[in-house]
PDB file of C-alpha atoms in Angstrom:
ATOM      1  CA  MET A   5      69.473  31.442  15.800  1.00 34.00           C
ATOM      2  CA  SER A   6      71.693  29.420  13.488  1.00 35.00           C
ATOM      3  CA  ARG A   7      69.875  26.795  11.224  1.00 35.00           C
ATOM      4  CA  LEU A   8      72.513  24.183  12.289  1.00 33.00           C
ATOM      5  CA  GLY A   9      72.587  23.156  15.872  1.00 34.00           C
ATOM      6  CA  ILE A  10      74.959  20.743  17.406  1.00 32.00           C
ATOM      7  CA  LEU A  11      78.403  19.645  15.921  1.00 33.00           C
ATOM      8  CA  LYS A  12      79.144  16.263  17.122  1.00 34.00           C
ATOM      9  CA  THR A  13      82.548  14.280  16.569  1.00 32.00           C
ATOM     10  CA  THR A  14      81.648  10.430  16.578  1.00 33.00           C
ATOM     11  CA  VAL A  15      85.199   9.343  16.275  1.00 33.00           C
ATOM     12  CA  PRO A  16      87.768   9.968  19.264  1.00 34.00           C
ATOM     13  CA  TYR A  17      90.171  12.733  18.424  1.00 32.00           C
ATOM     14  CA  LYS A  18      93.980  11.330  18.085  1.00 37.00           C
ATOM     15  CA  LYS A  19      96.359  13.399  19.680  1.00 40.00           C
ATOM     16  CA  GLN A  20      99.334  13.616  17.210  1.00 42.00           C
ATOM     17  CA  CYS A  21      99.080  11.114  14.589  1.00 41.00           C
ATOM     18  CA  PRO A  22      96.689  11.608  11.629  1.00 40.00           C
ATOM     19  CA  ALA A  23      93.802   9.152  11.255  1.00 40.00           C
ATOM     20  CA  VAL A  24      92.523   8.045   7.943  1.00 48.00           C
ATOM     21  CA  GLN A  25      89.182   9.908   8.432  1.00 56.00           C
ATOM     22  CA  TYR A  26      86.880  11.024  11.034  1.00 55.00           C
ATOM     23  CA  GLN A  27      83.143  11.844  10.918  1.00 61.00           C
ATOM     24  CA  ILE A  28      81.158  14.819  12.030  1.00 56.00           C
ATOM     25  CA  ASN A  29      77.303  14.700  12.378  1.00 57.00           C
ATOM     26  CA  VAL A  30      75.632  17.842  11.688  1.00 56.00           C
ATOM     27  CA  VAL A  31      72.093  18.032  13.541  1.00 57.00           C
ATOM     28  CA  SER A  32      69.655  20.451  12.323  1.00 55.00           C
ATOM     29  CA  ILE A  33      66.924  21.968  14.276  1.00 58.00           C
ATOM     30  CA  ALA A  34      64.403  19.751  12.323  1.00 60.00           C
ATOM     31  CA  GLY A  35      66.459  16.891  13.791  1.00 63.00           C
ATOM     32  CA  SER A  36      67.705  15.485  10.376  1.00 68.00           C
ATOM     33  CA  VAL A  37      71.350  14.432  10.449  1.00 72.00           C
ATOM     34  CA  THR A  38      73.959  15.073   7.808  1.00 75.00           C
ATOM     35  CA  VAL A  39      77.118  13.132   7.869  1.00 78.00           C
ATOM     36  CA  TRP A  40      80.322  14.803   6.955  1.00 81.00           C
ATOM     37  CA  LYS A  41      83.611  12.781   6.534  1.00 80.00           C
ATOM     38  CA  PHE A  42      86.947  14.323   6.615  1.00 84.00           C
ATOM     39  CA  TYR A  43      90.315  12.666   5.307  1.00 88.00           C
ATOM     40  CA  TYR A  44      93.710  13.501   6.198  1.00 89.00           C
ATOM     41  CA  ILE A  45      95.877  13.907   3.016  1.00 94.00           C
ATOM     42  CA  THR A  46      99.645  14.803   2.744  1.00 96.00           C
ATOM     43  CA  LEU A  47     102.138  15.573   0.015  1.00 96.00           C
ATOM     44  CA  LEU A  48     105.883  14.295   0.590  1.00 98.00           C
ATOM     45  CA  ARG A  49     108.979  15.737  -1.057  1.00 97.00           C
ATOM     46  CA  ASP A  50     112.453  14.501  -1.551  1.00 97.00           C
ATOM     47  CA  PRO A  51     114.026  14.863   1.642  1.00 97.00           C
ATOM     48  CA  VAL A  52     117.184  16.839   0.318  1.00 96.00           C
ATOM     49  CA  SER A  53     115.200  19.146  -1.597  1.00 95.00           C
ATOM     50  CA  ARG A  54     112.678  19.764   1.008  1.00 96.00           C
ATOM     51  CA  TYR A  55     115.638  20.505   3.500  1.00 97.00           C
ATOM     52  CA  LEU A  56     117.309  23.005   1.142  1.00 96.00           C
ATOM     53  CA  SER A  57     114.088  24.655   0.407  1.00 94.00           C
ATOM     54  CA  GLU A  58     113.348  25.064   4.289  1.00 96.00           C
ATOM     55  CA  TRP A  59     116.712  26.432   4.759  1.00 96.00           C
ATOM     56  CA  ARG A  60     116.090  29.087   1.942  1.00 94.00           C
ATOM     57  CA  HIS A  61     112.827  29.854   3.532  1.00 94.00           C
ATOM     58  CA  VAL A  62     114.449  30.400   7.107  1.00 96.00           C
ATOM     59  CA  GLN A  63     117.059  32.329   5.606  1.00 94.00           C
ATOM     60  CA  ARG A  64     114.597  34.926   4.209  1.00 94.00           C
ATOM     61  CA  GLY A  65     113.296  35.389   7.713  1.00 94.00           C
ATOM     62  CA  ALA A  66     110.637  32.831   8.218  1.00 92.00           C
ATOM     63  CA  THR A  67     110.086  31.388  11.689  1.00 91.00           C
ATOM     64  CA  TRP A  68     107.636  29.092  13.396  1.00 86.00           C
ATOM     65  CA  LYS A  69     107.183  31.070  16.465  1.00 85.00           C
ATOM     66  CA  THR A  70     103.596  30.576  16.622  1.00 89.00           C
ATOM     67  CA  SER A  71     103.785  26.833  16.448  1.00 92.00           C
ATOM     68  CA  LEU A  72     102.957  25.457  20.008  1.00 92.00           C
ATOM     69  CA  HIS A  73     104.162  21.891  19.231  1.00 94.00           C
ATOM     70  CA  MET A  74     101.402  20.520  21.379  1.00 94.00           C
ATOM     71  CA  CYS A  75     101.856  16.970  22.412  1.00 95.00           C
ATOM     72  CA  ASP A  76      99.961  14.936  25.218  1.00 94.00           C
ATOM     73  CA  GLY A  77      98.317  18.105  26.181  1.00 94.00           C
ATOM     74  CA  ARG A  78     101.367  20.407  26.641  1.00 95.00           C
ATOM     75  CA  THR A  79     103.939  22.315  24.867  1.00 95.00           C
ATOM     76  CA  PRO A  80     107.647  21.333  25.043  1.00 96.00           C
ATOM     77  CA  THR A  81     109.866  23.074  27.765  1.00 95.00           C
ATOM     78  CA  PRO A  82     112.672  25.276  26.565  1.00 93.00           C
ATOM     79  CA  GLU A  83     115.120  22.543  27.645  1.00 95.00           C
ATOM     80  CA  GLU A  84     113.075  20.003  25.550  1.00 95.00           C
ATOM     81  CA  LEU A  85     113.216  22.084  22.451  1.00 95.00           C
ATOM     82  CA  PRO A  86     115.927  24.825  22.694  1.00 95.00           C
ATOM     83  CA  SER A  87     116.038  27.625  19.827  1.00 93.00           C
ATOM     84  CA  CYS A  88     118.758  27.326  17.031  1.00 95.00           C
ATOM     85  CA  TYR A  89     119.154  31.210  17.229  1.00 93.00           C
ATOM     86  CA  GLU A  90     118.879  34.459  19.266  1.00 91.00           C
ATOM     87  CA  GLY A  91     116.700  37.334  18.395  1.00 91.00           C
ATOM     88  CA  THR A  92     113.577  37.551  16.339  1.00 93.00           C
ATOM     89  CA  ASP A  93     114.461  35.231  13.569  1.00 94.00           C
ATOM     90  CA  TRP A  94     117.378  33.285  11.789  1.00 95.00           C
ATOM     91  CA  SER A  95     117.515  35.485   8.583  1.00 95.00           C
ATOM     92  CA  GLY A  96     120.813  35.404   6.637  1.00 95.00           C
ATOM     93  CA  CYS A  97     121.885  32.007   8.308  1.00 96.00           C
ATOM     94  CA  SER A  98     124.436  29.890   6.212  1.00 96.00           C
ATOM     95  CA  LEU A  99     123.723  26.381   5.337  1.00 96.00           C
ATOM     96  CA  GLN A 100     126.553  25.422   7.552  1.00 96.00           C
ATOM     97  CA  GLN A 101     124.778  27.113  10.571  1.00 97.00           C
ATOM     98  CA  PHE A 102     121.590  25.376   9.608  1.00 97.00           C
ATOM     99  CA  THR A 103     122.929  21.954   9.508  1.00 97.00           C
ATOM    100  CA  ASP A 104     124.973  22.469  12.668  1.00 97.00           C
ATOM    101  CA  CYS A 105     122.158  23.258  14.968  1.00 97.00           C
ATOM    102  CA  PRO A 106     121.281  19.857  16.804  1.00 95.00           C
ATOM    103  CA  TYR A 107     117.814  20.980  17.674  1.00 94.00           C
ATOM    104  CA  ASN A 108     116.781  22.096  14.099  1.00 97.00           C
ATOM    105  CA  LEU A 109     113.242  20.837  13.715  1.00 96.00           C
ATOM    106  CA  ALA A 110     113.900  20.750   9.889  1.00 97.00           C
ATOM    107  CA  ASN A 111     115.863  17.492  10.371  1.00 98.00           C
ATOM    108  CA  ASN A 112     113.531  14.540   9.912  1.00 98.00           C
ATOM    109  CA  ARG A 113     110.441  16.879   9.605  1.00 98.00           C
ATOM    110  CA  GLN A 114     108.445  14.649   7.390  1.00 98.00           C
ATOM    111  CA  VAL A 115     108.724  11.812   9.876  1.00 98.00           C
ATOM    112  CA  ARG A 116     107.973  13.974  12.766  1.00 97.00           C
ATOM    113  CA  MET A 117     104.988  15.469  11.318  1.00 96.00           C
ATOM    114  CA  LEU A 118     103.585  12.189  10.348  1.00 97.00           C
ATOM    115  CA  ALA A 119     104.360  10.231  13.407  1.00 98.00           C
ATOM    116  CA  ASP A 120     102.665   9.785  16.829  1.00 97.00           C
ATOM    117  CA  LEU A 121     105.100  11.730  19.020  1.00 97.00           C
ATOM    118  CA  SER A 122     103.278  10.619  22.286  1.00 97.00           C
ATOM    119  CA  LEU A 123     104.600   7.186  21.765  1.00 97.00           C
ATOM    120  CA  VAL A 124     108.184   8.331  22.386  1.00 97.00           C
ATOM    121  CA  GLY A 125     107.571  10.862  25.007  1.00 97.00           C
ATOM    122  CA  CYS A 126     106.739  13.887  22.558  1.00 97.00           C
ATOM    123  CA  TYR A 127     109.972  16.159  22.765  1.00 96.00           C
ATOM    124  CA  ASN A 128     111.576  14.569  25.741  1.00 96.00           C
ATOM    125  CA  MET A 129     114.631  13.085  24.428  1.00 94.00           C
ATOM    126  CA  SER A 130     115.431  10.950  27.535  1.00 94.00           C
ATOM    127  CA  PHE A 131     112.028   9.155  27.390  1.00 95.00           C
ATOM    128  CA  ILE A 132     113.555   6.175  25.377  1.00 96.00           C
ATOM    129  CA  PRO A 133     116.958   5.648  23.839  1.00 97.00           C
ATOM    130  CA  GLU A 134     117.718   7.433  20.716  1.00 96.00           C
ATOM    131  CA  LYS A 135     117.984   4.455  18.379  1.00 96.00           C
ATOM    132  CA  LYS A 136     114.905   3.086  19.934  1.00 98.00           C
ATOM    133  CA  ARG A 137     113.074   6.459  19.477  1.00 98.00           C
ATOM    134  CA  ALA A 138     114.098   6.728  15.756  1.00 98.00           C
ATOM    135  CA  GLN A 139     112.616   3.108  14.968  1.00 98.00           C
ATOM    136  CA  VAL A 140     109.294   3.840  16.737  1.00 98.00           C
ATOM    137  CA  LEU A 141     108.907   7.270  15.083  1.00 98.00           C
ATOM    138  CA  LEU A 142     109.728   5.895  11.639  1.00 98.00           C
ATOM    139  CA  GLU A 143     107.262   2.910  11.941  1.00 98.00           C
ATOM    140  CA  SER A 144     104.599   5.161  13.252  1.00 98.00           C
ATOM    141  CA  ALA A 145     104.993   7.551  10.305  1.00 98.00           C
ATOM    142  CA  LYS A 146     104.907   4.607   7.868  1.00 98.00           C
ATOM    143  CA  LYS A 147     101.775   3.274   9.406  1.00 97.00           C
ATOM    144  CA  ASN A 148      99.957   6.728   9.266  1.00 97.00           C
ATOM    145  CA  LEU A 149     100.977   7.002   5.570  1.00 97.00           C
ATOM    146  CA  ARG A 150      99.493   3.716   4.820  1.00 97.00           C
ATOM    147  CA  ASP A 151      96.358   4.504   6.663  1.00 95.00           C
ATOM    148  CA  MET A 152      95.816   7.678   4.632  1.00 95.00           C
ATOM    149  CA  ALA A 153      93.143   7.477   1.917  1.00 92.00           C
ATOM    150  CA  PHE A 154      95.556   9.541  -0.314  1.00 95.00           C
ATOM    151  CA  PHE A 155      98.971  10.956  -0.338  1.00 97.00           C
ATOM    152  CA  GLY A 156     101.044  12.385  -3.106  1.00 97.00           C
ATOM    153  CA  LEU A 157     104.781  13.136  -4.126  1.00 97.00           C
ATOM    154  CA  THR A 158     105.957  16.458  -5.277  1.00 95.00           C
ATOM    155  CA  GLU A 159     108.186  14.747  -7.780  1.00 94.00           C
ATOM    156  CA  PHE A 160     105.443  13.040  -9.345  1.00 95.00           C
ATOM    157  CA  GLN A 161     102.750  15.541 -10.077  1.00 95.00           C
ATOM    158  CA  ARG A 162     100.631  14.022 -12.849  1.00 95.00           C
ATOM    159  CA  LYS A 163     100.519  10.707 -10.880  1.00 96.00           C
ATOM    160  CA  THR A 164      99.554  12.639  -7.801  1.00 96.00           C
ATOM    161  CA  GLN A 165      96.683  14.250  -9.695  1.00 96.00           C
ATOM    162  CA  TYR A 166      95.711  10.999 -11.218  1.00 96.00           C
ATOM    163  CA  LEU A 167      95.549   9.321  -7.792  1.00 96.00           C
ATOM    164  CA  PHE A 168      93.658  12.077  -6.022  1.00 95.00           C
ATOM    165  CA  GLU A 169      90.914  12.389  -8.912  1.00 95.00           C
ATOM    166  CA  ARG A 170      90.513   8.494  -8.783  1.00 94.00           C
ATOM    167  CA  THR A 171      90.478   8.316  -4.936  1.00 94.00           C
ATOM    168  CA  PHE A 172      87.942  11.065  -4.434  1.00 93.00           C
ATOM    169  CA  ASN A 173      85.964  10.934  -7.794  1.00 92.00           C
ATOM    170  CA  LEU A 174      87.061  14.697  -8.418  1.00 92.00           C
ATOM    171  CA  LYS A 175      88.315  16.461 -11.476  1.00 93.00           C
ATOM    172  CA  PHE A 176      90.824  19.186 -11.484  1.00 92.00           C
ATOM    173  CA  ILE A 177      90.114  22.154 -13.867  1.00 92.00           C
ATOM    174  CA  ARG A 178      93.779  22.053 -14.910  1.00 90.00           C
ATOM    175  CA  PRO A 179      96.560  19.363 -15.188  1.00 88.00           C
ATOM    176  CA  PHE A 180      99.044  19.568 -12.565  1.00 88.00           C
ATOM    177  CA  MET A 181     102.543  20.854 -13.805  1.00 87.00           C
ATOM    178  CA  GLN A 182     105.871  19.415 -13.044  1.00 81.00           C
ATOM    179  CA  TYR A 183     108.239  22.510 -11.973  1.00 78.00           C
ATOM    180  CA  ASN A 184     111.642  21.381 -11.355  1.00 72.00           C
ATOM    181  CA  SER A 185     113.038  24.925 -11.234  1.00 64.00           C
ATOM    182  CA  THR A 186     112.602  25.515  -7.430  1.00 67.00           C
ATOM    183  CA  ARG A 187     114.696  27.380  -5.030  1.00 62.00           C
ATOM    184  CA  ALA A 188     116.021  24.240  -3.689  1.00 63.00           C
ATOM    185  CA  ALA A 189     117.084  23.258  -7.321  1.00 63.00           C
ATOM    186  CA  GLY A 190     118.978  26.561  -7.540  1.00 70.00           C
ATOM    187  CA  VAL A 191     121.143  25.878  -4.610  1.00 80.00           C
ATOM    188  CA  ASP A 192     124.678  24.734  -5.513  1.00 86.00           C
ATOM    189  CA  VAL A 193     125.845  22.329  -3.073  1.00 92.00           C
ATOM    190  CA  ASP A 194     128.797  19.752  -3.099  1.00 93.00           C
ATOM    191  CA  ASN A 195     128.651  16.094  -2.603  1.00 94.00           C
ATOM    192  CA  ASP A 196     129.740  16.248   1.118  1.00 96.00           C
ATOM    193  CA  THR A 197     127.020  18.807   1.907  1.00 96.00           C
ATOM    194  CA  ILE A 198     124.430  16.410   0.372  1.00 96.00           C
ATOM    195  CA  LEU A 199     125.697  13.506   2.326  1.00 97.00           C
ATOM    196  CA  ARG A 200     125.451  15.453   5.385  1.00 97.00           C
ATOM    197  CA  ILE A 201     121.922  16.538   4.792  1.00 98.00           C
ATOM    198  CA  GLU A 202     120.790  12.893   3.964  1.00 98.00           C
ATOM    199  CA  GLU A 203     122.576  11.796   7.202  1.00 98.00           C
ATOM    200  CA  LEU A 204     120.707  14.474   9.159  1.00 98.00           C
ATOM    201  CA  ASN A 205     117.385  13.408   7.433  1.00 98.00           C
ATOM    202  CA  ASP A 206     117.976   9.630   7.556  1.00 98.00           C
ATOM    203  CA  LEU A 207     114.597   8.865   8.876  1.00 98.00           C
ATOM    204  CA  ASP A 208     113.021  11.041   6.254  1.00 98.00           C
ATOM    205  CA  MET A 209     115.172   9.381   3.511  1.00 98.00           C
ATOM    206  CA  GLN A 210     113.750   5.894   4.556  1.00 98.00           C
ATOM    207  CA  LEU A 211     110.236   7.173   4.853  1.00 98.00           C
ATOM    208  CA  TYR A 212     110.534   8.701   1.333  1.00 98.00           C
ATOM    209  CA  ASP A 213     111.796   5.398  -0.159  1.00 98.00           C
ATOM    210  CA  TYR A 214     108.984   3.690   1.533  1.00 98.00           C
ATOM    211  CA  ALA A 215     106.445   6.183   0.252  1.00 98.00           C
ATOM    212  CA  LYS A 216     107.621   5.872  -3.332  1.00 98.00           C
ATOM    213  CA  ASP A 217     107.054   2.320  -3.406  1.00 98.00           C
ATOM    214  CA  LEU A 218     103.778   2.458  -1.731  1.00 97.00           C
ATOM    215  CA  PHE A 219     102.826   5.418  -4.218  1.00 97.00           C
ATOM    216  CA  GLN A 220     103.561   3.420  -7.239  1.00 97.00           C
ATOM    217  CA  GLN A 221     101.509   0.352  -5.990  1.00 97.00           C
ATOM    218  CA  ARG A 222      98.488   2.517  -5.440  1.00 97.00           C
ATOM    219  CA  TYR A 223      98.996   4.087  -8.690  1.00 96.00           C
ATOM    220  CA  GLN A 224      99.426   0.692 -10.557  1.00 96.00           C
ATOM    221  CA  TYR A 225      96.433  -0.633  -8.843  1.00 95.00           C
ATOM    222  CA  LYS A 226      94.220   2.469  -9.737  1.00 94.00           C
ATOM    223  CA  ARG A 227      95.304   2.117 -13.404  1.00 93.00           C
ATOM    224  CA  GLN A 228      94.589  -1.677 -13.421  1.00 94.00           C
ATOM    225  CA  LEU A 229      91.157  -0.939 -11.846  1.00 93.00           C
ATOM    226  CA  GLU A 230      90.504   1.705 -14.722  1.00 92.00           C
ATOM    227  CA  ARG A 231      91.436  -0.685 -17.467  1.00 93.00           C
ATOM    228  CA  MET A 232      89.252  -3.170 -15.921  1.00 93.00           C
ATOM    229  CA  GLU A 233      86.411  -0.910 -15.681  1.00 91.00           C
ATOM    230  CA  GLN A 234      87.045   0.168 -19.297  1.00 91.00           C
ATOM    231  CA  ARG A 235      86.928  -3.465 -20.523  1.00 92.00           C
ATOM    232  CA  ILE A 236      83.623  -4.240 -18.735  1.00 93.00           C
ATOM    233  CA  LYS A 237      82.168  -1.002 -20.182  1.00 89.00           C
ATOM    234  CA  ASN A 238      83.400  -1.886 -23.742  1.00 91.00           C
ATOM    235  CA  ARG A 239      82.061  -5.363 -23.335  1.00 89.00           C
ATOM    236  CA  GLU A 240      78.722  -4.109 -22.321  1.00 89.00           C
ATOM    237  CA  GLU A 241      78.498  -1.627 -25.140  1.00 87.00           C
ATOM    238  CA  ARG A 242      79.377  -4.376 -27.696  1.00 89.00           C
ATOM    239  CA  ARG A 243      76.479  -6.622 -25.992  1.00 89.00           C
ATOM    240  CA  LEU A 244      74.026  -3.768 -26.395  1.00 89.00           C
ATOM    241  CA  GLN A 245      74.922  -2.946 -29.939  1.00 87.00           C
ATOM    242  CA  ARG A 246      74.780  -6.670 -30.832  1.00 87.00           C
ATOM    243  CA  SER A 247      71.327  -7.061 -29.127  1.00 86.00           C
ATOM    244  CA  ASN A 248      70.169  -4.010 -31.178  1.00 84.00           C
ATOM    245  CA  GLU A 249      71.464  -5.234 -34.337  1.00 77.00           C
ATOM    246  CA  SER A 250      70.265  -8.862 -34.127  1.00 64.00           C
ATOM    247  CA  PRO A 251      66.446  -8.251 -34.560  1.00 60.00           C
ATOM    248  CA  ARG A 252      66.957  -6.221 -37.643  1.00 57.00           C
ATOM    249  CA  GLU A 253      69.271  -8.633 -39.122  1.00 54.00           C
ATOM    250  CA  GLU A 254      66.657 -11.502 -38.598  1.00 53.00           C
ATOM    251  CA  THR A 255      64.157  -9.443 -40.159  1.00 54.00           C
ATOM    252  CA  GLU A 256      66.122  -8.669 -43.231  1.00 54.00           C
ATOM    253  CA  GLU A 257      67.064 -12.205 -43.571  1.00 52.00           C
ATOM    254  CA  GLN A 258      63.376 -13.263 -43.441  1.00 55.00           C
ATOM    255  CA  GLY A 259      62.155 -10.583 -45.849  1.00 52.00           C
ATOM    256  CA  ARG A 260      65.070 -10.926 -48.317  1.00 54.00           C
ATOM    257  CA  LEU A 261      64.194 -12.062 -51.864  1.00 51.00           C
ATOM    258  CA  PRO A 262      66.353 -14.191 -54.043  1.00 51.00           C
ATOM    259  CA  THR A 263      68.384 -12.198 -56.683  1.00 53.00           C
ATOM    260  CA  GLU A 264      68.196 -12.613 -60.257  1.00 52.00           C
ATOM    261  CA  ASP A 265      71.536 -14.364 -60.316  1.00 55.00           C
ATOM    262  CA  TYR A 266      70.544 -16.655 -57.713  1.00 45.00           C
ATOM    263  CA  MET A 267      67.519 -17.684 -59.498  1.00 44.00           C
ATOM    264  CA  SER A 268      69.242 -18.255 -62.650  1.00 53.00           C
ATOM    265  CA  HIS A 269      71.665 -20.460 -60.858  1.00 47.00           C
ATOM    266  CA  ILE A 270      68.721 -22.460 -59.507  1.00 40.00           C
ATOM    267  CA  ILE A 271      67.080 -22.870 -62.743  1.00 43.00           C
ATOM    268  CA  GLU A 272      70.274 -23.943 -64.507  1.00 53.00           C
ATOM    269  CA  LYS A 273      71.018 -26.522 -61.805  1.00 48.00           C
ATOM    270  CA  TRP A 274      67.567 -28.137 -62.267  1.00 43.00           C
TER     271      TRP A 274
END
């Protein structure tokens, strides 16, 4: 028989949107309870770079066939989520083909992954008007991002590491490295294509701008907190140092004998 008995979730499971944390109580046979807390975290990336990277990934034969896209207890119908290609995969697709597919889940993927899709009828595009749907998804993604204890940005590796370590009181063995020579960076695209990608990922662009601002706020707050803690620590160390030195100075002062020059001065004066 296993040493651990019952796993019980004490916070309701949220269907699509990430919660800040949830808690699991592990009850042993002896009856003692160990509380485990789990946190959702994420990393965001510049939408254009992320889109180009996914295109290269798909171009090499990657698919998401095993993804069920569960929402409100069901998977989307083929009419709700048509495929962009026929056959086993979309390998060899051009960037033009990739951007031309209106059902491509690469479009605004970061907002879709962070938002609560049940608010807009999941993948049913006729549930609410398109403009309203986009607004609801964006606001939901922003809220869930705010509620996360930690998120990072791929373009700011060192700051991401700093925030993670300060948030969870952990230390990485090695410093994060900022690699800018990615597959996406190696793609040569013209300005019109970049504008087209930005248009297709307008919600992701807005989310990323919001995320950068929120990220910098959190970073600055942690830095100010660190400096304040360091000042308090330095002040305490100086106080302890003074308290250790003061008795010795008083003892030296009490036991100090007049020097010969000082005695000569006293005698001459009188």
